[in-house]
XYZ file of C-alpha atoms in Angstrom:
523
model
C 327.664 146.665 150.701
C 326.570 148.599 147.255
C 325.597 151.720 149.131
C 328.977 152.011 151.203
C 330.861 152.052 147.879
C 328.599 154.651 146.597
C 329.279 156.756 149.719
C 332.606 156.010 149.763
C 332.788 157.283 145.893
C 330.911 160.572 147.006
C 333.220 161.162 149.799
C 336.433 160.690 147.549
C 334.918 163.174 144.961
C 334.135 165.504 147.408
C 337.623 165.408 149.067
C 339.119 165.465 145.676
C 336.882 168.605 144.594
C 337.698 170.398 147.741
C 341.703 169.845 147.334
C 341.269 170.656 143.757
C 339.727 173.952 144.644
C 342.351 174.979 147.845
C 345.035 173.957 145.594
C 343.908 176.000 142.637
C 342.885 179.111 144.709
C 346.708 178.555 146.245
C 348.031 178.493 142.791
C 346.011 181.350 141.443
C 346.789 183.528 144.399
C 350.419 182.770 143.992
C 350.289 183.894 140.328
C 347.735 186.436 141.101
C 350.185 189.177 140.337
C 351.673 188.127 137.308
C 349.078 186.265 135.937
C 345.961 188.702 136.506
C 343.847 187.891 133.393
C 345.001 184.209 133.388
C 344.091 183.712 136.535
C 340.279 185.317 135.986
C 340.207 182.677 133.602
C 341.417 180.041 135.639
C 339.333 181.184 138.410
C 336.119 181.263 136.410
C 337.366 177.711 134.999
C 337.555 176.553 138.981
C 334.056 177.904 139.506
C 332.974 176.097 136.590
C 334.704 172.881 137.659
C 333.129 173.500 141.452
C 329.544 173.900 139.754
C 329.976 170.866 137.726
C 331.482 168.974 140.800
C 328.170 170.275 142.607
C 325.829 168.980 139.860
C 327.957 165.439 140.053
C 327.565 165.588 143.678
C 323.929 166.077 143.596
C 323.621 163.564 140.683
C 325.516 161.042 142.882
C 323.305 161.756 145.865
C 320.269 160.987 143.709
C 321.771 157.802 142.583
C 322.561 156.950 146.197
C 318.948 157.358 146.939
C 317.761 155.481 144.332
C 320.342 152.514 145.202
C 318.802 152.615 148.801
C 314.965 152.514 147.443
C 316.176 149.724 145.034
C 317.998 148.131 147.963
C 314.648 148.300 149.975
C 312.775 146.590 147.015
C 315.631 143.770 146.986
C 315.125 143.052 150.288
C 311.384 142.894 150.271
C 311.597 140.659 147.240
C 314.320 138.518 148.772
C 311.784 138.017 152.004
C 308.905 136.908 149.402
C 311.277 134.936 147.421
C 312.216 132.954 150.771
C 308.460 132.396 151.646
C 307.799 131.237 148.557
C 310.468 128.794 148.814
C 309.406 127.689 151.976
C 305.798 127.125 150.653
C 307.076 125.116 147.494
C 309.414 123.009 149.679
C 306.027 122.200 151.927
C 303.810 121.862 148.880
C 306.611 119.371 147.522
C 306.833 117.382 150.507
C 302.817 117.000 150.775
C 303.261 115.941 147.280
C 305.703 113.596 147.649
C 303.674 112.050 150.839
C 300.844 111.993 148.420
C 302.507 110.291 145.744
C 303.762 107.732 148.137
C 299.973 107.041 149.208
C 298.831 107.136 145.352
C 301.625 104.364 144.660
C 300.280 102.533 147.838
C 296.907 102.812 146.405
C 297.851 101.951 143.091
C 299.617 98.727 144.125
C 296.621 97.623 146.312
C 294.360 98.333 143.560
C 296.920 96.117 140.853
C 296.781 93.346 143.388
C 292.948 93.415 144.009
C 292.422 93.501 140.353
C 294.579 90.629 139.587
C 292.848 89.015 142.212
C 289.337 90.135 140.780
C 290.632 88.790 137.325
C 291.450 85.446 138.845
C 288.020 85.327 140.837
C 286.360 86.117 137.544
C 288.089 83.592 135.741
C 287.029 81.026 138.466
C 283.299 82.233 138.213
C 283.240 82.046 134.534
C 284.494 78.438 134.792
C 281.950 77.672 137.688
C 279.386 79.070 135.414
C 280.348 77.152 132.268
C 280.342 73.967 134.395
C 276.663 74.716 136.135
C 275.567 75.914 132.440
C 276.097 72.425 131.145
C 274.617 70.730 134.191
C 271.517 73.059 133.935
C 271.319 72.473 130.055
C 271.014 68.564 131.302
C 268.621 69.538 133.850
C 266.697 72.142 132.603
C 264.252 70.082 130.391
C 262.533 68.000 133.142
C 262.785 71.031 135.789
C 261.203 73.594 133.100
C 258.539 71.023 132.550
C 257.685 70.102 136.086
C 257.923 74.005 137.135
C 255.878 74.945 134.161
C 253.117 72.944 135.557
C 253.402 73.588 139.364
C 253.248 77.130 138.277
C 249.965 76.796 136.136
C 248.594 74.775 138.921
C 249.373 77.422 141.592
C 248.320 80.352 139.112
C 245.020 78.864 138.446
C 244.594 78.378 142.388
C 245.678 81.713 143.046
C 243.275 83.180 140.028
C 240.374 81.155 141.629
C 241.209 82.063 145.461
C 241.728 85.809 144.187
C 238.370 85.836 142.263
C 236.696 84.592 145.434
C 238.350 87.407 147.579
C 237.400 89.794 144.986
C 233.727 89.001 144.588
C 232.137 90.687 147.618
C 234.719 93.650 146.550
C 233.237 93.616 143.001
C 229.517 93.350 144.290
C 230.402 96.306 146.810
C 231.547 98.211 143.811
C 228.772 97.256 141.844
C 226.192 98.669 144.472
C 228.737 101.673 145.087
C 228.470 102.541 141.594
C 224.623 102.161 141.683
C 224.231 104.270 144.680
C 226.715 106.730 143.359
C 224.334 106.903 140.053
C 221.301 107.213 142.287
C 223.048 110.050 144.486
C 223.885 111.883 141.232
C 220.320 111.801 140.171
C 219.190 112.661 143.531
C 221.786 115.729 143.572
C 220.638 116.699 139.930
C 217.117 116.745 141.323
C 217.819 118.687 144.308
C 220.226 120.909 142.470
C 217.127 121.679 139.991
C 214.769 122.149 143.069
C 217.489 124.549 144.798
C 217.281 126.295 141.839
C 213.575 126.580 141.766
C 213.609 127.451 145.611
C 215.887 130.199 145.047
C 213.951 131.313 142.052
C 210.833 130.966 144.195
C 212.901 133.342 147.382
C 213.897 135.895 144.803
C 210.303 136.243 143.621
C 208.748 135.815 147.168
C 211.484 138.647 148.036
C 210.252 141.022 145.263
C 206.848 140.148 146.114
C 207.424 141.151 149.959
C 209.171 144.129 148.790
C 206.171 145.270 146.835
C 203.845 144.615 149.481
C 206.056 146.232 152.304
C 205.995 149.155 149.937
C 201.838 148.809 149.470
C 201.953 148.183 153.405
C 203.739 151.459 154.257
C 201.963 153.124 151.739
C 198.488 151.954 153.125
C 199.791 152.640 156.967
C 200.212 156.251 156.016
C 196.617 156.570 155.791
C 194.619 157.314 159.244
C 191.708 154.916 158.344
C 194.240 151.984 157.944
C 196.490 152.636 160.582
C 193.279 152.931 163.055
C 191.893 149.694 161.718
C 195.493 148.095 162.256
C 195.686 149.405 165.718
C 192.329 148.078 166.601
C 193.602 144.438 165.299
C 196.293 144.604 167.236
C 194.475 145.487 170.234
C 192.105 142.347 169.606
C 194.772 139.913 168.959
C 196.117 141.213 172.318
C 192.861 140.588 174.278
C 192.562 136.970 172.764
C 195.842 136.420 173.704
C 195.134 137.367 176.922
C 192.152 135.308 177.219
C 189.291 138.123 176.789
C 187.443 136.673 174.190
C 185.147 139.244 172.228
C 181.776 139.878 173.506
C 182.552 138.024 176.881
C 184.857 140.143 178.742
C 185.629 143.466 176.248
C 183.721 145.267 173.484
C 185.255 146.990 170.662
C 184.100 150.651 169.413
C 181.561 150.698 172.590
C 179.781 154.474 172.790
C 180.053 155.844 176.461
C 178.471 158.842 178.008
C 180.316 160.968 180.217
C 179.562 164.376 182.032
C 181.060 166.383 178.990
C 179.195 164.420 176.170
C 179.743 160.953 174.117
C 182.960 159.450 173.335
C 183.665 156.500 171.540
C 186.774 154.251 172.887
C 188.549 151.447 170.904
C 188.081 148.780 173.620
C 185.799 148.929 177.023
C 187.356 145.986 179.573
C 184.617 144.832 181.914
C 186.239 144.033 185.011
C 184.671 141.718 187.414
C 183.304 144.145 190.239
C 181.254 146.054 187.512
C 183.451 148.822 186.431
C 185.149 149.031 183.265
C 188.444 150.249 181.311
C 188.566 152.158 178.446
C 191.604 151.610 176.016
C 192.471 153.891 172.890
C 194.935 152.697 170.410
C 196.982 154.941 168.472
C 199.580 154.495 165.735
C 201.279 157.837 164.797
C 203.216 156.067 162.005
C 203.479 158.832 159.419
C 206.633 160.296 161.188
C 207.934 157.042 162.292
C 207.863 155.686 158.686
C 209.710 159.014 157.502
C 212.525 158.511 160.158
C 212.969 154.867 159.024
C 213.302 155.639 155.349
C 215.664 158.766 155.899
C 219.275 158.135 155.260
C 220.374 161.438 156.603
C 220.837 161.280 160.537
C 219.851 164.524 161.038
C 216.657 164.440 159.066
C 215.969 161.110 160.741
C 216.146 162.946 164.232
C 213.976 165.390 163.136
C 211.237 163.021 162.132
C 211.684 161.105 165.251
C 211.207 164.405 167.480
C 208.018 164.890 165.496
C 207.107 161.271 166.299
C 207.551 161.834 169.935
C 205.527 165.195 169.536
C 202.504 163.486 167.800
C 202.586 160.803 170.752
C 202.929 163.558 173.844
C 199.515 164.904 171.377
C 197.740 162.019 171.591
C 198.513 161.573 175.269
C 196.996 164.938 175.650
C 193.773 164.575 173.524
C 193.247 161.388 175.344
C 193.162 163.107 178.371
C 191.050 165.776 177.499
C 188.262 163.235 176.752
C 188.345 162.044 180.516
C 186.953 158.893 179.934
C 187.032 158.437 184.247
C 184.017 160.629 184.240
C 181.727 157.748 183.218
C 180.085 155.842 186.002
C 182.047 152.828 187.479
C 185.423 153.558 186.131
C 188.834 153.845 187.371
C 190.398 157.355 187.337
C 192.882 156.538 184.336
C 192.351 155.493 180.486
C 194.968 153.360 178.628
C 196.872 154.505 175.402
C 197.827 151.523 173.481
C 200.913 151.617 171.013
C 200.792 148.553 168.745
C 204.470 148.061 168.667
C 207.275 147.855 171.571
C 209.386 150.090 169.003
C 207.061 152.822 169.177
C 207.116 153.247 172.679
C 210.860 152.495 173.310
C 211.585 155.342 170.378
C 209.283 157.758 171.748
C 211.121 157.280 175.309
C 214.362 157.839 173.545
C 213.120 160.941 172.319
C 211.004 162.000 175.323
C 212.539 160.443 178.660
C 209.794 161.847 180.758
C 207.231 160.595 178.511
C 205.824 157.788 181.237
C 205.773 160.504 183.981
C 203.931 163.170 181.821
C 201.408 160.761 180.605
C 201.053 159.715 184.379
C 200.122 163.216 185.456
C 197.495 163.297 182.495
C 195.828 160.374 183.915
C 196.804 158.323 180.828
C 198.731 155.039 181.032
C 200.637 154.123 177.887
C 201.007 150.450 177.139
C 202.454 148.357 174.402
C 201.191 144.640 173.554
C 203.499 143.138 176.436
C 202.346 145.399 178.991
C 198.965 145.382 177.944
C 199.001 141.525 177.840
C 199.878 141.537 181.773
C 197.045 144.123 182.371
C 194.675 141.921 180.381
C 195.334 138.582 182.126
C 195.255 140.411 185.222
C 191.393 141.257 184.480
C 191.007 137.620 183.402
C 192.242 136.669 186.668
C 189.823 138.867 188.491
C 187.172 137.565 186.202
C 188.283 133.769 187.142
C 188.456 134.678 191.005
C 184.829 135.952 190.422
C 183.568 133.081 189.082
C 185.475 131.238 191.717
C 183.904 133.608 194.178
C 180.396 132.591 193.025
C 181.131 128.649 192.681
C 182.211 129.246 196.336
C 179.301 130.807 197.430
C 177.421 127.882 195.862
C 179.587 125.424 197.683
C 178.999 127.306 200.988
C 175.313 127.184 200.582
C 175.396 123.162 199.722
C 177.858 123.080 202.902
C 175.401 124.549 205.116
C 172.467 122.697 203.856
C 174.779 119.431 204.299
C 175.666 120.906 207.744
C 171.763 120.974 208.857
C 171.081 117.646 207.115
C 173.864 115.938 209.228
C 172.331 117.532 212.173
C 169.219 116.108 211.708
C 170.611 112.951 210.744
C 172.363 112.911 214.172
C 169.044 113.251 215.553
C 167.546 109.893 213.739
C 170.842 108.197 214.917
C 170.379 108.892 218.379
C 166.752 107.541 218.201
C 167.824 104.649 216.274
C 170.541 103.848 218.944
C 168.295 104.026 221.946
C 165.605 101.812 219.773
C 168.499 99.438 219.510
C 169.603 99.608 222.996
C 165.760 98.940 224.065
C 165.706 95.764 221.493
C 168.904 94.259 223.078
C 167.495 94.639 226.360
C 164.190 93.206 225.600
C 166.222 90.245 223.731
C 168.787 89.669 226.705
C 165.364 89.475 228.817
C 163.931 87.034 226.489
C 166.822 84.835 226.697
C 167.065 84.837 230.559
C 163.395 83.434 230.342
C 164.206 81.047 227.726
C 167.102 79.773 229.955
C 165.508 79.941 233.224
C 161.778 78.042 232.262
C 161.669 76.815 228.773
C 164.739 75.285 228.340
C 164.714 73.390 231.967
C 161.585 71.770 231.108
C 162.315 71.055 227.565
C 165.806 69.239 228.753
C 163.493 66.614 230.935
C 162.240 65.058 227.477
C 165.767 64.458 226.875
C 165.936 62.575 230.532
C 162.813 60.673 229.266
C 164.349 59.816 226.325
C 161.971 61.421 223.989
C 164.384 63.070 221.936
C 168.525 62.692 221.493
C 168.721 66.347 220.360
C 170.836 68.581 222.362
C 168.988 71.760 223.313
C 171.443 74.847 222.809
C 170.926 78.276 225.026
C 170.475 81.229 222.791
C 173.497 83.549 223.903
C 172.881 86.930 225.283
C 173.909 90.167 223.310
C 176.796 91.718 225.370
C 177.936 94.372 222.237
C 177.441 98.014 223.266
C 175.765 100.747 221.352
C 178.302 103.339 220.554
C 177.426 106.825 221.314
C 177.476 109.638 218.683
C 180.258 112.054 219.821
C 180.382 114.362 216.697
C 179.026 117.749 217.581
C 177.629 118.029 214.196
C 175.534 114.906 214.559
C 174.756 115.727 218.272
C 173.380 119.456 218.102
C 171.384 121.185 215.531
C 173.251 122.293 212.740
C 172.798 126.202 213.103
C 174.029 125.647 216.793
C 177.710 124.962 215.262
C 179.980 127.507 214.225
C 181.499 127.044 210.808
C 185.025 126.676 210.346
C 185.319 127.946 206.951
C 185.937 131.913 207.309
C 186.589 131.835 211.100
C 189.574 133.784 210.647
C 188.629 135.798 208.221
C 185.616 137.247 210.271
C 188.216 138.143 212.997
C 190.005 140.197 210.107
C 186.669 141.594 208.753
C 186.307 143.491 211.865
C 189.503 145.774 211.542
C 188.172 148.693 209.004
C 190.843 149.538 206.384
C 192.158 152.866 206.402
C 192.299 152.909 202.441
C 190.374 150.839 200.441
C 191.623 151.329 197.441
C 195.097 150.500 198.507
C 193.880 147.367 200.076
C 192.205 146.504 196.965
C 195.354 146.459 194.935
C 197.798 144.724 197.538
C 195.137 142.037 199.144
C 196.262 138.441 198.913
C 194.369 135.527 197.702
C 190.840 135.817 199.384
C 189.394 133.002 201.871
C 185.971 131.139 201.215
C 184.424 133.310 203.719
C 185.280 136.942 201.694
C 184.453 135.381 198.517
C 180.948 134.454 200.077
C 180.527 137.551 202.150
C 177.978 139.383 199.922
C 176.101 135.930 199.596
C 175.401 134.728 203.260
C 176.441 136.451 206.415
C 177.818 134.259 209.389
C 175.827 132.951 212.031
C 175.795 135.167 215.105
C 175.474 134.285 218.779
C 171.863 134.936 219.157
C 171.001 132.361 216.078
C 173.198 129.576 217.546
C 171.686 129.972 220.980
C 174.910 129.845 222.501
């Protein structure tokens, strides 16, 4: 509404200004001829009025724009006020409802308070009455209850003491045991400290002894003695006792001169195996002490080269040129680590040594080799025992043949005796007893004479061939199959000797006694 008023005013002003301008222009034009100067002044005044009118028009327009802005703000404020009024009305309604609830709760609380006051007054009255009654009965009741409580407490105390007696005893034993355990712990702690100190001292001593051992093993004489001790130990573990089946530091002559191996192992066939112990520990110990991998690798290569050099030196001695010796010699390395380290650096070491007629042995492999030799000695002893058994068996067989002849003669003699006995019985029954029974008829004697019985048991004939024939005419069962195999000639005696199985009795005694021929048996 204010905007329309402002616009109407502006329109009126504009219209008035235009009318005034037109009127002035007409007047000025009418009077232009007579009032030139005055017209000019009036024209200037009119122009000034027009300028002022324009200024007022612009000001009126600005006021109209401001009025429009204020009107928009007024509308916004009006909408916000209307919203606030609606919210206030809603809050007022909620407040009225809450006030109604509060008033209802207050009324209820007031009623409850009144009832509580009445109930408290009633309780106070009851309490006063009960207090008066209690004062009357309290003396007797308290006295009686006190006595009962004292008796009950005494009984409970006694029962509790009885129940707690085992617990007290257990606690006493536990305390005693705990004291003993603490004493034992203290003693064990002291022992443990002493043992730790001993272990520390032992470790230091072991370190010193290890250092001394390493220093000693760098000496060739000590290394040689240690290798011989290891060799002897391996021989003992294998069952090859000293001065029985092997000799240490035995001098042997070959076609090239005199050699002195570390060990000579005697075989059961009268042959020998020579063993030489080598312990090239210098480079090996240097490699173990080296921290730089490249330096360690250099020492290990030097160690492998030393082992190969020992193979060449041992091969050049040609132990197998001695009489009754297999065509190889054993190079003994006292530790498995020595051989494995050499193989890591020289994988073809075994083949190289084999081409040189050298067998490289470690304690494990040498134990197996010497136990094989010990087995050969046991088999040789078994063969000797078997030969003796064969000899005794043959003699027993011959004696059984002689005893068979004696049994045959005894059987014939028994048959003759039985026949003579039966003939005598027949004579007694046919002549003597017939006449003797007549004494019974004559009442000379009442005794009844019984006739002797004849012997009908047959004499068993000897069926065993060993007891019937002479012992030499019977082919022994032992070695029969082996004699058949002995007729086949072996094409490779050395190979047969390596792969042959367990010998039977005839093979073991072939050198002691020959099997009987057909001419000897007379068959």
